[in-house]
CSV table of C-alpha atoms in Angstrom, one decimal:
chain,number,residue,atom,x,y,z
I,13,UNK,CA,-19.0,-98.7,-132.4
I,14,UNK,CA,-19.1,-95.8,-134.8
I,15,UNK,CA,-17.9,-92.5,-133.2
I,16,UNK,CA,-19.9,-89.8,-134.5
I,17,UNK,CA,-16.8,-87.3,-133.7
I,18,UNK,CA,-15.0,-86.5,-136.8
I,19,UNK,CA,-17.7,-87.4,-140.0
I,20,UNK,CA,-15.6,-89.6,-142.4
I,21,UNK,CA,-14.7,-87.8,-145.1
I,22,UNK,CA,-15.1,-89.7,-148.6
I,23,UNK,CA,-12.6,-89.5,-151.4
I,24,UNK,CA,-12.6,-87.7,-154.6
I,25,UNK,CA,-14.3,-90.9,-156.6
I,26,UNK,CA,-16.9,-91.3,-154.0
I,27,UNK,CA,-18.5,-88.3,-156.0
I,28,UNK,CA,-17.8,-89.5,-159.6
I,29,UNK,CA,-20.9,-91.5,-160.7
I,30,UNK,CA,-19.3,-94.2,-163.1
I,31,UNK,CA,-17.2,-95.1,-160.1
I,32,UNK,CA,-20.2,-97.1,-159.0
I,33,UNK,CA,-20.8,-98.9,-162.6
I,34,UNK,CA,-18.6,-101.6,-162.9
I,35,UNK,CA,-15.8,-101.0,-165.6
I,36,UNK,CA,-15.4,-102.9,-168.6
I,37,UNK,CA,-12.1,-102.2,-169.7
I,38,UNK,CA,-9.6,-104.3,-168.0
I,39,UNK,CA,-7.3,-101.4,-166.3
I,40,UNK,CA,-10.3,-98.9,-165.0
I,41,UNK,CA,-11.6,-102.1,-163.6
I,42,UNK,CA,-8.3,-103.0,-162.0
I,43,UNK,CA,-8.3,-99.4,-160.9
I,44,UNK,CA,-11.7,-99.4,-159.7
I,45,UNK,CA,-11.1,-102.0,-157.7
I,46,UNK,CA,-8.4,-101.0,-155.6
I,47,UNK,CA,-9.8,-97.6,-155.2
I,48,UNK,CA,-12.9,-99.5,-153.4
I,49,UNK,CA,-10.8,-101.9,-151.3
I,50,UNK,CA,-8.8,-98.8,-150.0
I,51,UNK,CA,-12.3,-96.6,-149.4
I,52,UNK,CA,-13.8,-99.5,-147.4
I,53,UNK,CA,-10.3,-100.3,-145.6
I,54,UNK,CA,-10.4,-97.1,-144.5
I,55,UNK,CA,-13.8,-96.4,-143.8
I,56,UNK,CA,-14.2,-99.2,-141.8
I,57,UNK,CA,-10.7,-98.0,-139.8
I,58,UNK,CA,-12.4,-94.5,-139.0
I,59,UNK,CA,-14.9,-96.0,-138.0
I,60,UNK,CA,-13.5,-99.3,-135.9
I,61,UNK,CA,-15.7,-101.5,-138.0
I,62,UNK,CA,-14.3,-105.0,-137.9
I,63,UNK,CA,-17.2,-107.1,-139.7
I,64,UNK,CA,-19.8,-105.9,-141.9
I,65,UNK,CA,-23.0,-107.5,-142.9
I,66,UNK,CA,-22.6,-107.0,-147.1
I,67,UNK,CA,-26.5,-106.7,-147.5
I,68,UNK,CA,-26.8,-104.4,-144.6
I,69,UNK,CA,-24.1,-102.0,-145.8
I,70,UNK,CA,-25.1,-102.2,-149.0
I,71,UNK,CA,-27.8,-99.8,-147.7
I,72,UNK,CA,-25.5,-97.6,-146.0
I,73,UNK,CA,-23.3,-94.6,-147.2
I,74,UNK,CA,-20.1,-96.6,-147.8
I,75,UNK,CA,-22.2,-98.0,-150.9
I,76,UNK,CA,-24.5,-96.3,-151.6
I,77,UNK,CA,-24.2,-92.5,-152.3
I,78,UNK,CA,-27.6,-90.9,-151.7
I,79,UNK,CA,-26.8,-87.6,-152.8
I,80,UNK,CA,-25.8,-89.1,-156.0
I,81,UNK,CA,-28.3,-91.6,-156.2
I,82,UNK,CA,-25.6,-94.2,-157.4
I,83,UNK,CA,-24.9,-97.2,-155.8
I,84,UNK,CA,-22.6,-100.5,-155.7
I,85,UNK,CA,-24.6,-103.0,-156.4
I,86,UNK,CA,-24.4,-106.5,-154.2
I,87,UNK,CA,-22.6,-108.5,-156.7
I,88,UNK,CA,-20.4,-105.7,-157.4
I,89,UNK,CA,-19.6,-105.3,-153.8
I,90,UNK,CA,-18.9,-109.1,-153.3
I,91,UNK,CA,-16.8,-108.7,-156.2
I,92,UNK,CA,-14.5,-106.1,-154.4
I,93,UNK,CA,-14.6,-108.3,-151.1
I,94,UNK,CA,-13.2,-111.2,-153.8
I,95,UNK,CA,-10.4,-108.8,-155.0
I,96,UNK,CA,-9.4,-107.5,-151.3
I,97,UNK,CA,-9.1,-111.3,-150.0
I,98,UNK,CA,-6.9,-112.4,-153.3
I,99,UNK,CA,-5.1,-109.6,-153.4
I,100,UNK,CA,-3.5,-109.0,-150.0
I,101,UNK,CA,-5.8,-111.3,-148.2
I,102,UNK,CA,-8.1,-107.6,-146.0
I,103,UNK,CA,-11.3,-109.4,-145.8
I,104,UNK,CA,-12.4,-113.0,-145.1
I,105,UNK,CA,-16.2,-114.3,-145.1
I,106,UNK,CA,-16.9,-115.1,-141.7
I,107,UNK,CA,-19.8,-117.9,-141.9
I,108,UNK,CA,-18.7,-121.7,-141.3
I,109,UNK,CA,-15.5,-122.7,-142.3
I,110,UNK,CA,-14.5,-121.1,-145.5
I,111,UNK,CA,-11.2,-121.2,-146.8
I,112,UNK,CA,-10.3,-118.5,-148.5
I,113,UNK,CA,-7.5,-120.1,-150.3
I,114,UNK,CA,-9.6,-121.2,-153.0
I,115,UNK,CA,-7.8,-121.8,-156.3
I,116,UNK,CA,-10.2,-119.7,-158.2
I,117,UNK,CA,-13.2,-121.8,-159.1
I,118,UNK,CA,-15.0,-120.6,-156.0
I,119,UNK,CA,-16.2,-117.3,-157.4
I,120,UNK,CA,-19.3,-116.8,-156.6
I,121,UNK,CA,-19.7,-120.2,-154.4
I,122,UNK,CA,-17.5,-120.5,-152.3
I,123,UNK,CA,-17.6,-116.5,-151.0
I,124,UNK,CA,-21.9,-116.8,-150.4
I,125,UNK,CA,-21.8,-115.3,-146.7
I,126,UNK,CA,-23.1,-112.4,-145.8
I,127,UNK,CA,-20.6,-111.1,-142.7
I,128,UNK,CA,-17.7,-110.3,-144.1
I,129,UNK,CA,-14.3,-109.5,-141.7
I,130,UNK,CA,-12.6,-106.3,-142.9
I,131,UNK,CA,-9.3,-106.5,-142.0
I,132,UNK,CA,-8.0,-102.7,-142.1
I,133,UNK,CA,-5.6,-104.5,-139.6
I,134,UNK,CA,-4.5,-108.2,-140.2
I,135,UNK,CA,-4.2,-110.4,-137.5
I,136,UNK,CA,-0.6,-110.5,-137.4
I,137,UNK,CA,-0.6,-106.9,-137.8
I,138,UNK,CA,-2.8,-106.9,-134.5
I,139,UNK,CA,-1.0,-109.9,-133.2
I,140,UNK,CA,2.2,-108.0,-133.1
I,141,UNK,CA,0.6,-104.6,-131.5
I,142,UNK,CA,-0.7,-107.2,-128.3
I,143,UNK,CA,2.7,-108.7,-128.0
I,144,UNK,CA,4.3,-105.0,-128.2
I,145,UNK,CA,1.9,-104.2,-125.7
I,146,UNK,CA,2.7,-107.1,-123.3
I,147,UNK,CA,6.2,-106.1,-123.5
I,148,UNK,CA,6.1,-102.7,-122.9
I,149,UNK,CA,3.8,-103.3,-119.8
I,150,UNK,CA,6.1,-105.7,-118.4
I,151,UNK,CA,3.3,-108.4,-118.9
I,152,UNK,CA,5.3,-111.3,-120.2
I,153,UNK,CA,4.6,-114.4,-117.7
I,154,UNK,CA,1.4,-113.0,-116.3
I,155,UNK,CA,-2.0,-114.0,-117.0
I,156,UNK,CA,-4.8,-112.0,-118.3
I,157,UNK,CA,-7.9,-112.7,-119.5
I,158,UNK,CA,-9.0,-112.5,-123.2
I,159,UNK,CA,-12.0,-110.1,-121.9
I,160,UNK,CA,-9.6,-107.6,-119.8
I,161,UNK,CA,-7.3,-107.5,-122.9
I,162,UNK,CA,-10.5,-106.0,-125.1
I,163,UNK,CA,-12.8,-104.3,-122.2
I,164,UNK,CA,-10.5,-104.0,-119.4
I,165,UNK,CA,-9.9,-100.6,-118.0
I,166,UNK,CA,-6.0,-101.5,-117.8
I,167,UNK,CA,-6.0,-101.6,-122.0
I,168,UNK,CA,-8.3,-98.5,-122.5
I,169,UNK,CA,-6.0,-96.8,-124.4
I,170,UNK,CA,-4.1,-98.4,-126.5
I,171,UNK,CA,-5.6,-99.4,-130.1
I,172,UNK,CA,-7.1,-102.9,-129.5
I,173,UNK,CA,-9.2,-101.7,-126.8
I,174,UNK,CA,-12.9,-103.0,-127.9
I,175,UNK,CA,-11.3,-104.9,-130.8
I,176,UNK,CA,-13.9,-108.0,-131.6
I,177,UNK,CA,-13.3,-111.1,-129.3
I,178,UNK,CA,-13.1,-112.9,-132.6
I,179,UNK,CA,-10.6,-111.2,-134.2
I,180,UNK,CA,-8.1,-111.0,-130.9
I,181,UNK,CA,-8.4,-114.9,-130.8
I,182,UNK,CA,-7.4,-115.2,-133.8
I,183,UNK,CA,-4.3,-112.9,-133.6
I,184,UNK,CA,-3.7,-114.2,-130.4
I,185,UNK,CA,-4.0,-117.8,-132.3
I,186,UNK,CA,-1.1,-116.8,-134.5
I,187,UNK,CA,0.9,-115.7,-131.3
I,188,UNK,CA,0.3,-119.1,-130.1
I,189,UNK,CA,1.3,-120.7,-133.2
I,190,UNK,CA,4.9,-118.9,-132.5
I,191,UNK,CA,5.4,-120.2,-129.2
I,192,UNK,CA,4.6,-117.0,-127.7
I,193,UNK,CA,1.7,-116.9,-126.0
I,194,UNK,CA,-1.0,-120.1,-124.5
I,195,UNK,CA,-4.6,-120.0,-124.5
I,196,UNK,CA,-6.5,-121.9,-121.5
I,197,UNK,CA,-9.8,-121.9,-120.1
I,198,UNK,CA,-13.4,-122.5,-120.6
I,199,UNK,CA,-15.3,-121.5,-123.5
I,200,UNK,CA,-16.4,-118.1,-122.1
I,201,UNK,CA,-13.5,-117.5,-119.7
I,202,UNK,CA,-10.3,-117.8,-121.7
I,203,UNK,CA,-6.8,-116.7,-120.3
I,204,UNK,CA,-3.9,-115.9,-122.1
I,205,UNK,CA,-0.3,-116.2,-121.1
I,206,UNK,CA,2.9,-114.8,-122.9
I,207,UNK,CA,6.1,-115.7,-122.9
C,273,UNK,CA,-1.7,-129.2,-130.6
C,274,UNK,CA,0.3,-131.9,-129.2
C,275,UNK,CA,4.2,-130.5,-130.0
C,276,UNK,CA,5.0,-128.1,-126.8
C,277,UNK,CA,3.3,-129.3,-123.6
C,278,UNK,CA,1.5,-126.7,-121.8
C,279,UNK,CA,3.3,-124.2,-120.2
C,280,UNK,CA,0.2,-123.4,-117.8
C,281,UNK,CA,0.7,-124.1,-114.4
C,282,UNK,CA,-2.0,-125.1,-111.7
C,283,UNK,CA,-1.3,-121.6,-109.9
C,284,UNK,CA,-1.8,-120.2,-113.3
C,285,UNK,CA,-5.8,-121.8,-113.7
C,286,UNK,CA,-6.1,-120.5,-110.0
C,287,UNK,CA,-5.0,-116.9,-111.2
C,288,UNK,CA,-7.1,-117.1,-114.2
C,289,UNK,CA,-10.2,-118.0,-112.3
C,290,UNK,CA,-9.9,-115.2,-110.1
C,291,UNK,CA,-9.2,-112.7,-112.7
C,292,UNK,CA,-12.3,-114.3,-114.3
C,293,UNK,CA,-14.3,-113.4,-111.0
C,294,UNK,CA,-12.7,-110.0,-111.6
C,295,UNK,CA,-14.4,-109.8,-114.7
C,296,UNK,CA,-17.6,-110.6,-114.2
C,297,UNK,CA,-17.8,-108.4,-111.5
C,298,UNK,CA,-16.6,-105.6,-113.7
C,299,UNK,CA,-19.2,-106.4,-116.4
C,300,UNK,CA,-22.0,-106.4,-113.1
C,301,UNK,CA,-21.1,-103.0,-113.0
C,302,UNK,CA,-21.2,-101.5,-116.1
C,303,UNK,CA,-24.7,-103.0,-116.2
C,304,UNK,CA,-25.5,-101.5,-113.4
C,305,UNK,CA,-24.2,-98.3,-114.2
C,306,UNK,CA,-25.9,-98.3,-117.5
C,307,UNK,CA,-29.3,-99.2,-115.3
C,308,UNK,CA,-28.4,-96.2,-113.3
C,309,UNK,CA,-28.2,-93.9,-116.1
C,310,UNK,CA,-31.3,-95.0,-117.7
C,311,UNK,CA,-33.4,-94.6,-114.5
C,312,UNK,CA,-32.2,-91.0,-114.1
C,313,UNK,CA,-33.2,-90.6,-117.9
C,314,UNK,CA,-36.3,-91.9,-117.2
C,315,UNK,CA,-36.9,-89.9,-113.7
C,316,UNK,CA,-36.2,-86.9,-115.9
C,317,UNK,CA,-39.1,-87.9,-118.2
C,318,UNK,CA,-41.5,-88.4,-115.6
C,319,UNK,CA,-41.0,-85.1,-114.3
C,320,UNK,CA,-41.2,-83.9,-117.5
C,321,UNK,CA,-44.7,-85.5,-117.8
C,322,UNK,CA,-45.5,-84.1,-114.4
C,323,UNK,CA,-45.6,-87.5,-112.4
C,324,UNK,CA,-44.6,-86.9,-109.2
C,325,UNK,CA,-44.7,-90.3,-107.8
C,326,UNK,CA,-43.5,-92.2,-110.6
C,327,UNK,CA,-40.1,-90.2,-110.8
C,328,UNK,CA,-39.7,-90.6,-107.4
C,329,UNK,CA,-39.7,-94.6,-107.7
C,330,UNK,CA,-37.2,-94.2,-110.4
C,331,UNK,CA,-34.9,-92.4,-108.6
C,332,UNK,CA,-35.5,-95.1,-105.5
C,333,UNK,CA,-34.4,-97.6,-107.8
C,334,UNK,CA,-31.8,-95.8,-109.1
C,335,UNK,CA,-30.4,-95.7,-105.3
C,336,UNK,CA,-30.8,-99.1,-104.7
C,337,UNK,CA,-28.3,-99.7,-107.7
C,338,UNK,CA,-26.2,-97.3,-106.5
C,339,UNK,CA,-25.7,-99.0,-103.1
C,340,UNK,CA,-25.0,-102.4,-105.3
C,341,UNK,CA,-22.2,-100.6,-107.1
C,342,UNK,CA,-20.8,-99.9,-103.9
C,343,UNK,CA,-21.1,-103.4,-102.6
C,344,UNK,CA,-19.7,-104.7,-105.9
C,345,UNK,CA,-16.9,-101.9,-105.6
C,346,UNK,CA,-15.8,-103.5,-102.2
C,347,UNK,CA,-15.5,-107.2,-103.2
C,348,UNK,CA,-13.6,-106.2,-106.3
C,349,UNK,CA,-11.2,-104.7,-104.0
C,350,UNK,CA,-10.9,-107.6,-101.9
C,351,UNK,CA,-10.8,-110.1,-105.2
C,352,UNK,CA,-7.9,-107.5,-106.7
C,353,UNK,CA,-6.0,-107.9,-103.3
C,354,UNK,CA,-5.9,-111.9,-103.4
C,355,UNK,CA,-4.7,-111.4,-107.0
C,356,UNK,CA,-2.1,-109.5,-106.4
C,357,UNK,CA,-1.1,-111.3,-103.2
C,358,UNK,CA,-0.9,-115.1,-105.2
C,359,UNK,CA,1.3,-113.1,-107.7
C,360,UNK,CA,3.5,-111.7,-105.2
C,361,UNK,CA,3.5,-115.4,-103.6
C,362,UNK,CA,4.8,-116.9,-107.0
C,363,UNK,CA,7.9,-113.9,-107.0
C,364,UNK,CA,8.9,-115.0,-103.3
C,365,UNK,CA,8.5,-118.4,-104.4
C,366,UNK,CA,10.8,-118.0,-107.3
C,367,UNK,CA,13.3,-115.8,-105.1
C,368,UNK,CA,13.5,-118.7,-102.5
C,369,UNK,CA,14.1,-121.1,-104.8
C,370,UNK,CA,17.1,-118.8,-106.9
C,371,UNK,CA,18.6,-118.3,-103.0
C,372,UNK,CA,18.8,-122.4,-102.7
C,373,UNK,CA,20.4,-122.4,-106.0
C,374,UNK,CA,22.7,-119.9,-105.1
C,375,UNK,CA,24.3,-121.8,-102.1
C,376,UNK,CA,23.9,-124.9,-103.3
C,377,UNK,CA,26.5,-123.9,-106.2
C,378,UNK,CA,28.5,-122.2,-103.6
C,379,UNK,CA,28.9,-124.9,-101.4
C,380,UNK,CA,30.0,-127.2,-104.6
C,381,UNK,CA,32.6,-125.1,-105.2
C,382,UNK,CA,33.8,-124.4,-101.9
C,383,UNK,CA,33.9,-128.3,-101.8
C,384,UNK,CA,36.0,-128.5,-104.8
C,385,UNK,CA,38.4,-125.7,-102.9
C,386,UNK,CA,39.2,-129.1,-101.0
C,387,UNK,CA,38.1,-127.4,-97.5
C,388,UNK,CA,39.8,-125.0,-94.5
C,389,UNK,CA,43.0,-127.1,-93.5
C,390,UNK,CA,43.7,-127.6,-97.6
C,391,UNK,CA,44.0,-123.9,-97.7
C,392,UNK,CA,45.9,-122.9,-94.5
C,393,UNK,CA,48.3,-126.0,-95.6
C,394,UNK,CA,48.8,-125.3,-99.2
C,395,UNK,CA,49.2,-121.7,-98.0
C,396,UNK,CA,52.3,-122.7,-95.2
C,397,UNK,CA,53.7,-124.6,-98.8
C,398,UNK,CA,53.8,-121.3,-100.3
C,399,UNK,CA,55.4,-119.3,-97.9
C,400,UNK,CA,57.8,-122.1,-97.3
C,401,UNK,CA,59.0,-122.0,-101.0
C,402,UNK,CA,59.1,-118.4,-100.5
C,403,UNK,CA,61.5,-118.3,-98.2
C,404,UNK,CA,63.8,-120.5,-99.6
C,405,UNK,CA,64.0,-119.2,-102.4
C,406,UNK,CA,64.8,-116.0,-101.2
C,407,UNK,CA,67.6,-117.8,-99.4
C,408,UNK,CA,68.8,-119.1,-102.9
C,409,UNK,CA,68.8,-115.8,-104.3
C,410,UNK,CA,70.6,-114.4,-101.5
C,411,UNK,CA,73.4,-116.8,-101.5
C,412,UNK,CA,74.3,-116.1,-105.0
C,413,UNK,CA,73.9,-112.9,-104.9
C,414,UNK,CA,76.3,-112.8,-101.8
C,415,UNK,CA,78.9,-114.9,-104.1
C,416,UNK,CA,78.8,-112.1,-107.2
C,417,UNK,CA,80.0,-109.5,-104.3
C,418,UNK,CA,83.0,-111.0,-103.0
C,419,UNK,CA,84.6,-112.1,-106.9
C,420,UNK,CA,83.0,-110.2,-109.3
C,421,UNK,CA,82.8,-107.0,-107.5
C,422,UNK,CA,85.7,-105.3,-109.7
C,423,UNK,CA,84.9,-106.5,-112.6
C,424,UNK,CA,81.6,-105.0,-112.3
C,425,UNK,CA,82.9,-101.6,-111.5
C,426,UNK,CA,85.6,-101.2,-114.3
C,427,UNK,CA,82.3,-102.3,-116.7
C,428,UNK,CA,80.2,-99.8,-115.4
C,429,UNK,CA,83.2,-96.8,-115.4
C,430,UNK,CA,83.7,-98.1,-119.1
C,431,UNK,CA,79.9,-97.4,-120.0
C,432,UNK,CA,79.6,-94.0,-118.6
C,433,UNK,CA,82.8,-93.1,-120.6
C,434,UNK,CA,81.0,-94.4,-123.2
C,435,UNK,CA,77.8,-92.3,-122.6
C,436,UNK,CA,79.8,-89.3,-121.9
C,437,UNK,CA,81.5,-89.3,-124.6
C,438,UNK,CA,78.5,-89.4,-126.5
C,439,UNK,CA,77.6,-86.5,-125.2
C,440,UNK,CA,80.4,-84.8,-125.9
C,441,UNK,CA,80.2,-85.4,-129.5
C,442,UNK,CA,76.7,-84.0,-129.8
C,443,UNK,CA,77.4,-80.5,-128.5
C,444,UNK,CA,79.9,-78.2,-129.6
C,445,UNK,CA,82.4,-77.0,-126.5
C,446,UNK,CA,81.1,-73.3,-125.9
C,447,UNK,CA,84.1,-71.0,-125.6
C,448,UNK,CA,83.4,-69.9,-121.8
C,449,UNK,CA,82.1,-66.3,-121.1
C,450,UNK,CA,84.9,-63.5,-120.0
C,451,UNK,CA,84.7,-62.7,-116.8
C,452,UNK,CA,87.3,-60.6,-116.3
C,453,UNK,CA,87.0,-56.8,-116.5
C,454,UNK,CA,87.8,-55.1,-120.0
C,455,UNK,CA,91.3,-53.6,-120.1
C,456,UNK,CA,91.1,-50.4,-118.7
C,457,UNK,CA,93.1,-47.4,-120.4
C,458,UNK,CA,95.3,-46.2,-117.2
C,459,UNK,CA,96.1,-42.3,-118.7
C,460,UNK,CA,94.2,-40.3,-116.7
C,461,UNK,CA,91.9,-40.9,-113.7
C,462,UNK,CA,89.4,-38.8,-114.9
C,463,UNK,CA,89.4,-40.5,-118.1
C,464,UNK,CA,89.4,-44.1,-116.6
C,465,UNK,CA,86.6,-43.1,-114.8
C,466,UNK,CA,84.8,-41.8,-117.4
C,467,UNK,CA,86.0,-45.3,-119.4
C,468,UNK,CA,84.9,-46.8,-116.3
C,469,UNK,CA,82.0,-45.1,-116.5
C,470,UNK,CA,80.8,-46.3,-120.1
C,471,UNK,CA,81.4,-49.1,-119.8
C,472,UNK,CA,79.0,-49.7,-116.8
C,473,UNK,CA,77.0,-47.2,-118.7
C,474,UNK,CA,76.6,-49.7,-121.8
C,475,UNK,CA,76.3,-52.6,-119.7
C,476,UNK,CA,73.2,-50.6,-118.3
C,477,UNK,CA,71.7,-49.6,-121.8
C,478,UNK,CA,72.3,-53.5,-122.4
C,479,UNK,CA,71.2,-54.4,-119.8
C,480,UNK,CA,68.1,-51.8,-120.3
């Protein structure tokens, strides 16, 4: 899924060595920490990531700057995953059925999985581009099938196009939740209708 | 899940599974297509190698998919037709059923109208009451004519005095332009003439 088109191009701290040692002080750690959770928010946008394995990327450039032989380490990068799903709730561990509304005393227990969803986009803020969408193609009423709204040539360009299946149920969940939308059929075959 | 009952109808499930059809047929192709590309990749590399007869059975195979991709082509046309004919179906369905609406309304109110003869009756009523009150009117009007008839003429001479006068008391009475010629010194011709002449002569530069 990565294009190869435009190289992402890292931000100034990328290049500053302590900005891979985790901060002591309280406020640089603060800082830190929201200056990781914006780098991976928008490298994973460039480059339409919408779940990352934590030990594979850990390997990879968004961790782990070759050229200055400094990486995040994996507790440090679970750590920012922690901080981006408190803070305005961009990622959520994707194995079994964790709720990430824990009060707190699931630091390092309760976040153990390995995929992690990065949500450069929330699910309502998806939710709402489908409905948008829908309306604007005069689609209210009809229905279409959860695989032509991610692979069909009829949504090619607009910005969910190849968007996870996952990740469109569950925006499509939240439509449902408002009354907007119903979700019917087999496990594989699912169709959607909006109203 | 239990709150709104579904909203999906059984024509609904019938569309889905077709468009499900549609699908699959689509994914069929980009497999295929993909198989395609791959065989001319390899064709490419057997030539490179210098085997004939190898890149030659790639290509073969490459054709056969080809002509699968066409077939598939086909019947995803005639899926995408059915589709959009049970759509279509559901709008004249809907557009019947707003027509029976329409004149089933219409006919209530025509029945509340009280039907054709209640008309044409109620409308001889009107024109009856019409008439007679026209006849009303024009008796007492006759009866003003013949008693009143001086009374309202002296009323209406008073009240164009009245605006009259009015008028007089806004404008000032003009004193009226002479018309008469201006006495004319009678002496000598020559010199009347001449008078006569200036005269005319400044009513030309005046008028000049």
């Amino acid at each position: 899924m990565t294009t190869p088109s435009d190289p992402f191009v890292f931000p100034r701290e990328y290049y500053f060595p302590p900005f891979f040692t985790r901060q002591t002080n309280l406020t640089t750690h603060h800082a830190q920490l929201t200056k990781w959770s914006s780098l991976i928010l928008s490298y994973c946008r460039h480059h339409r990531l919408f779940k990352i394995s934590l030990s594979d990327f850990a390997e990879k450039d968004l961790f782990f700057n070759k050229q200055l032989n400094r990486r995040l380490s994996l507790s440090d990068i679970r750590e920012v995953i922690d901080f981006m799903r408190k803070n305005d709730n961009r990622a959520e561990y994707a194995d079994s059925d964790q709720k990430n509304g824990g009060a707190g005393k699931d630091g390092a227990g309760g976040g153990g999985g390995d995929i992690v969803w990065i949500y450069w986009r929330t699910p309502e803020e998806w939710a709402s581009l489908v409905e948008s969408w829908v309306e604007g193609t005069a689609q209210k009423g009809t229905v279409l099938t959860v695989y032509e709204l991610t692979e069909g040539e009829g949504t090619r360009g607009t910005e969910f196009w190849g968007i996870d299946q996952e990740l469109l149920l569950k925006a499509l969940q939240i439509l449902v939740k408002r009354g907007k939308a119903q979700i019917f059929g087999q496990e594989d075959s699912l169709g959607v209708k909006f109203f | 899940m239990g709150n709104n009952p579904s909203r999906i109808t059984a024509q609904d499930q019938a569309i889905l599974d077709l468009k499900t059809q549609r699908d699959k047929l689509h994914q069929y192709q980009r497999r295929i297509t993909l198989l395609t590309d791959k065989e001319t990749a390899a064709a490419k590399q057997m030539l490179a190698k210098g085997d004939k007869p190898r890149a030659l059975l790639a290509l073969r195979r490459k054709k056969y998919q080809e002509s699968l991709l066409q077939k598939t082509d086909a019947q995803l046309e005639q899926l995408e037709k059915l589709t959009s004919s049970v759509e279509f179906a559901l709008i004249q369905k809907d557009v019947v059923f707003g027509l029976q609406q329409g004149t089933k309304v219409l006919k209530e109110i025509h029945a509340e109208m009280g039907g054709i003869e209640n008309v044409e009756k109620l409308m001889g009523e009107t024109a009856d009451a019409i008439a007679y009150q026209q006849e009303v009117s024009e008796m007492l009007g006759g009866r003003i004519s013949n008693q009143d008839e001086e009374e309202v003429e002296d009323e209406l001479a008073a009240l164009e005095a009245e605006v009259l006068g009015l008028n007089k008391n806004t404008t000032q009475p003009l004193p009226s332009v002479p018309d008469t010629q201006l006495p004319q010194v009678e002496e000598a011709e020559g010199d009347s003439n001449r008078v006569k002449a200036r005269p005319q002569q400044e009513r030309q530069a005046m008028l000049a």
